[in-house]
Short mmCIF file of C-alpha atoms and ligand atoms in Angstrom, two decimals:
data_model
loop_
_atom_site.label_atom_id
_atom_site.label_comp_id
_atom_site.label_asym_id
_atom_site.label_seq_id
_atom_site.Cartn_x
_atom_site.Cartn_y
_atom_site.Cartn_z
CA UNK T 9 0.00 0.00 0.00
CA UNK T 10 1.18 3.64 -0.91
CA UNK T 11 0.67 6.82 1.41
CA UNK T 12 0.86 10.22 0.00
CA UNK T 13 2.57 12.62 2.97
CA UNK T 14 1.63 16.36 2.51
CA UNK T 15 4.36 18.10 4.52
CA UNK T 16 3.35 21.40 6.45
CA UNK T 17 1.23 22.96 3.66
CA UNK T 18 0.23 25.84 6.12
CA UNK T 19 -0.48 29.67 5.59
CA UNK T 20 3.01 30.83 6.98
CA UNK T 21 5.12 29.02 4.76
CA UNK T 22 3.16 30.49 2.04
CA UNK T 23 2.99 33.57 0.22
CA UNK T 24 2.80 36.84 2.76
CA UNK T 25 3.61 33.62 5.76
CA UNK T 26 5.71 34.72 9.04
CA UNK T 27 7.97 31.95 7.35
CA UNK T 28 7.57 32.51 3.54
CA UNK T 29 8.96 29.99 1.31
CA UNK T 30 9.74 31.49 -1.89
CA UNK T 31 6.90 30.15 -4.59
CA UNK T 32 5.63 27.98 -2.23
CA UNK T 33 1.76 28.38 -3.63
CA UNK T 34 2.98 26.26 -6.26
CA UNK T 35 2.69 23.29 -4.75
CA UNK T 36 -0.72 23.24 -3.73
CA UNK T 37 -2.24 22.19 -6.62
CA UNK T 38 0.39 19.65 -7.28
CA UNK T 39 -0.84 18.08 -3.57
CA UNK T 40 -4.41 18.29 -5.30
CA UNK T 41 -3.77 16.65 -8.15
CA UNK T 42 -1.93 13.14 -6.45
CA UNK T 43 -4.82 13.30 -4.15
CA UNK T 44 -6.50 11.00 -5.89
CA UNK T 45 -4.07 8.77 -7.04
CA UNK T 46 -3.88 7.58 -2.95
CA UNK T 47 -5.54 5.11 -1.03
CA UNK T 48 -4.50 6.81 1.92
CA UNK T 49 -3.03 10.85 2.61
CA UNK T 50 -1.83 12.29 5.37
CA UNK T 51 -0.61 16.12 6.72
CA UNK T 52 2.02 17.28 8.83
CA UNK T 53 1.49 20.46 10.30
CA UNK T 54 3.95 22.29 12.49
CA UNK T 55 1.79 23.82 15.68
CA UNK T 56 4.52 25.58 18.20
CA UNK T 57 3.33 27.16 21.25
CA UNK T 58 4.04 30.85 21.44
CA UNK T 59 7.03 30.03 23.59
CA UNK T 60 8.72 27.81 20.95
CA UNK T 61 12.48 28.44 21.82
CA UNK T 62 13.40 27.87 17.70
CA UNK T 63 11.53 31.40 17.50
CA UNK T 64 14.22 34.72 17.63
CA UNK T 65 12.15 36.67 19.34
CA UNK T 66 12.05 34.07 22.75
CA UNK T 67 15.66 34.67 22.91
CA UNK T 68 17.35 37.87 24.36
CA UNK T 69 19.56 39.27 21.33
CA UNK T 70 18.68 37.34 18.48
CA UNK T 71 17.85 37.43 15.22
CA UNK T 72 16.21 34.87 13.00
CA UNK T 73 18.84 32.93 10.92
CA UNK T 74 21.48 32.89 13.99
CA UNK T 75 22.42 29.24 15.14
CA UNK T 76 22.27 28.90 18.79
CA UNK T 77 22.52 25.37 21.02
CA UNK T 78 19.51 24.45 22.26
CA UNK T 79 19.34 21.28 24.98
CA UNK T 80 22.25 20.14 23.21
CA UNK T 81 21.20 20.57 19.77
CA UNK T 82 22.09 23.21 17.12
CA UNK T 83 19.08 25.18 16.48
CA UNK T 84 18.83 27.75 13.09
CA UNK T 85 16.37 30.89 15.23
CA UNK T 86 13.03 31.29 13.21
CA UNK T 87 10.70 34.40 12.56
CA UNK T 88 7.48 33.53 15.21
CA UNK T 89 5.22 31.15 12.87
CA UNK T 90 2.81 28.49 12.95
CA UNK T 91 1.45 29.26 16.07
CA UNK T 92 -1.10 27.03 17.58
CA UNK T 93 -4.57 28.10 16.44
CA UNK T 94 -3.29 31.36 14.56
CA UNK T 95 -4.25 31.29 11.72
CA UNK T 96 -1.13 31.13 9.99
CA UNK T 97 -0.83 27.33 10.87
CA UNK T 98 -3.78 26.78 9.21
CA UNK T 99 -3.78 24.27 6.30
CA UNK T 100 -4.21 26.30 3.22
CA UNK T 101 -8.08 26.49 1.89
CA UNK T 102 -6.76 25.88 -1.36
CA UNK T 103 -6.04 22.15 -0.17
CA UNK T 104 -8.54 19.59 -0.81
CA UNK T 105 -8.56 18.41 2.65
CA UNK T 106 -11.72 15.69 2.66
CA UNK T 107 -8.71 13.63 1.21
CA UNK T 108 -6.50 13.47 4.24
CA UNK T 109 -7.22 10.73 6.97
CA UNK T 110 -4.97 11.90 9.64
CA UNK T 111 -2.81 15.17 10.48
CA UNK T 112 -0.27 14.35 12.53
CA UNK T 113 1.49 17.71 15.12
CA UNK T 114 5.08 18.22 15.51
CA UNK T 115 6.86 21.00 17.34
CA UNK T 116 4.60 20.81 20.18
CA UNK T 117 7.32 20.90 22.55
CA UNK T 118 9.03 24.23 23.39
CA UNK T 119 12.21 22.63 24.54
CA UNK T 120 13.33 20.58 20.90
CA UNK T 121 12.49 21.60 17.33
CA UNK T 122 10.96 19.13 15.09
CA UNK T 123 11.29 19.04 11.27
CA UNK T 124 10.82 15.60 10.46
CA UNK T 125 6.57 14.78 10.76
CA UNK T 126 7.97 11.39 12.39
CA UNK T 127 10.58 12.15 15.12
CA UNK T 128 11.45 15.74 16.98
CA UNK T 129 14.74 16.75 15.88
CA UNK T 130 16.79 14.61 18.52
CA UNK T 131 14.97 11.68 18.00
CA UNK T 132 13.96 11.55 21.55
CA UNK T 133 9.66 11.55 20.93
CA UNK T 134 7.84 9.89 17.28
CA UNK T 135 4.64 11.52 16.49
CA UNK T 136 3.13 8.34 15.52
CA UNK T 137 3.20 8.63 12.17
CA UNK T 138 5.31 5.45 11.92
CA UNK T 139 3.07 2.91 13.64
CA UNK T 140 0.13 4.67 12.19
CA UNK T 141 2.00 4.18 8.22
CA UNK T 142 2.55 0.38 9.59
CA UNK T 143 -0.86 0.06 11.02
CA UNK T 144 -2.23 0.32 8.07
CA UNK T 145 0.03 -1.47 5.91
CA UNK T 146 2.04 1.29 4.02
CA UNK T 147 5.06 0.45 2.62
CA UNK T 148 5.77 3.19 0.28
CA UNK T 149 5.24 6.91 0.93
CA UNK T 150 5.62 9.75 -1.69
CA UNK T 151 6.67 12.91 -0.01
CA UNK T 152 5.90 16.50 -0.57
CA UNK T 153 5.48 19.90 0.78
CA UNK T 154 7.21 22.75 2.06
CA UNK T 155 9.88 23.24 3.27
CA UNK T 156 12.20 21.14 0.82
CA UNK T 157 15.56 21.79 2.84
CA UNK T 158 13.95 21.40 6.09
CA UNK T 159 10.74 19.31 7.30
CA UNK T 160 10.28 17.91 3.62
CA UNK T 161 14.02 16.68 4.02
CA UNK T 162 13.83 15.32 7.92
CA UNK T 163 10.42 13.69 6.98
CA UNK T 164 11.18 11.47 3.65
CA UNK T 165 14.82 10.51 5.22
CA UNK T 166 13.09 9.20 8.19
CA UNK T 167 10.34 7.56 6.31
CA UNK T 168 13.36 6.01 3.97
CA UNK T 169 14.88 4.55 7.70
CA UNK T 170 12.22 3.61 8.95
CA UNK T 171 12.19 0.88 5.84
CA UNK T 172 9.11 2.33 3.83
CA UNK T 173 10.27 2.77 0.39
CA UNK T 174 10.30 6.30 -0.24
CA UNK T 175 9.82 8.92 -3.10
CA UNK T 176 9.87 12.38 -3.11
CA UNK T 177 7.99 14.43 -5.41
CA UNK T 178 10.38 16.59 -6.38
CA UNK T 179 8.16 19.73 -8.39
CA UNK T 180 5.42 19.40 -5.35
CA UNK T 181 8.04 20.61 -2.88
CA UNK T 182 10.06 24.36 -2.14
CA UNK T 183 12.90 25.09 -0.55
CA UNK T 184 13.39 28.28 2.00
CA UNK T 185 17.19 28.02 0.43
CA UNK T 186 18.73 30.58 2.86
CA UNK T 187 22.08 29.39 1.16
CA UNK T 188 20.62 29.30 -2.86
CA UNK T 189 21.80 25.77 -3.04
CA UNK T 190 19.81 24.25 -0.24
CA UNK T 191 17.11 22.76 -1.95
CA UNK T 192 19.37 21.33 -4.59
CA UNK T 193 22.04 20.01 -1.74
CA UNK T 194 18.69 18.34 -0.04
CA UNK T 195 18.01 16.39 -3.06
CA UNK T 196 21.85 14.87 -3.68
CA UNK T 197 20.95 13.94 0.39
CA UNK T 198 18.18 12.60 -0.23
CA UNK T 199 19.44 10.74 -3.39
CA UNK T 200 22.15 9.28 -1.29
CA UNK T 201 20.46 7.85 1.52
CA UNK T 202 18.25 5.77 -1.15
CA UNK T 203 15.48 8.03 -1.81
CA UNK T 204 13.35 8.06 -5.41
CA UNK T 205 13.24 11.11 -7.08
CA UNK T 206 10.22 11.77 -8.86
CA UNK T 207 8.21 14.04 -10.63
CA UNK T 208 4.58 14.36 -9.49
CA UNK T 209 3.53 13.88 -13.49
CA UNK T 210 5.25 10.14 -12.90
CA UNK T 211 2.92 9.59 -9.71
CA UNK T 212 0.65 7.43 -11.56
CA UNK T 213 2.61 4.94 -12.92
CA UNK T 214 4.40 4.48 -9.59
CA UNK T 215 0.98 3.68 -7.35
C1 VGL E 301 9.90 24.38 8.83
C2 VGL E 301 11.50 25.75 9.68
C3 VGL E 301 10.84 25.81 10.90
C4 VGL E 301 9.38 23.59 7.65
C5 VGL E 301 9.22 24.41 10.02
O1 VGL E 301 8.18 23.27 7.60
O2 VGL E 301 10.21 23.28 6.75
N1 VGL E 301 11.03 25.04 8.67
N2 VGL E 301 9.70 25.12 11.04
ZN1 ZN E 302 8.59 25.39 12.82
#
């Protein structure tokens, strides 16, 4: 069974978005149109609490795009987004949501980041996105969303070592590409660790 995995479509990583990623309207109705070619979809959607500590502003001093440590890990400081129930971590309207079964939270915790929609970024707490794939028999997952260099990246590498065989749609994702060669350096990572690149037109043939 295949699983289509619709990473953090949400307002602020859209156009105008506390946390715009350049273009990333785009991929909407790419999400749309594989929709249908699933038996079974599912959203991540990052939903911090106001005193997220990957957000600047809960840091005396900072700026987003400085690197600090946080509990041990190295955390890039964000612009305030996806704040639960603001309506910037909304799910776009533009998404056809009737299709997805599940939405699974990440980032809940203040403490730890979490860009993968399986694991917080230490690894320490799963979301249950992993039993819930198994549960139900998945053992492929196509992977898209925003952003491509971040929770796109953490989710489909996880998914690939977890053992599900994994593909990433590579025109329904964007990349925030603070360095402009982020999005393409995510890929060759990707690539390497034994993921399928594909392109969202190629879907169909795959499923
Ligand atoms: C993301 C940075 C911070 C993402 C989430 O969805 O890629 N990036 N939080
Ligand atoms: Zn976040």
């Amino acid at each position: 069974m295949n699983a289509l995995i619709l990473v953090d479509l949400q307002y602020d990583f859209c156009q105008l978005g506390a946390l715009e990623v350049p273009d990333g309207n785009a991929v909407i109705p790419v999400a749309n149109a594989l929709m249908p070619h699933f038996e079974l979809v599912l959203a991540t959607q990052d939903w911090h609490p106001a005193n997220h500590k990957s957000f600047a502003a809960n840091h005396l001093f900072r700026q987003p795009g400085q690197v600090i440590d946080l509990n041990g890990l190295e955390q890039i400081l964000w612009p305030i987004h996806c704040v639960q129930e603001s309506y910037g971590a909304e799910l776009v309207d533009e998404l056809d949501q009737t299709k997805i079964s599940k939405i699974f939270q990440k980032g809940t915790d203040p403490e730890i980041d979490s860009y993968s929609g399986f694991f917080d970024n230490g690894h320490r707490k799963a979301t249950g996105l992993g039993d819930y794939l198994k549960e139900k028999g998945v053992t492929s997952v196509f992977v898209m969303g925003l952003a491509l260099d971040y929770c796109v990246k953490f989710t489909a590498l996880d998914a690939q070592a977890l053992g599900f065989k994994t593909y990433l749609v590579q025109d329904g994702c964007r990349a925030v590409n603070m360095q402009e060669t982020d999005g393409q350096q995510a890929i060759e990572e990707l690539k390497a660790k034994g993921v399928t690149i594909v392109d969202s037109q190629d879907v169909a043939t795959l499923v």
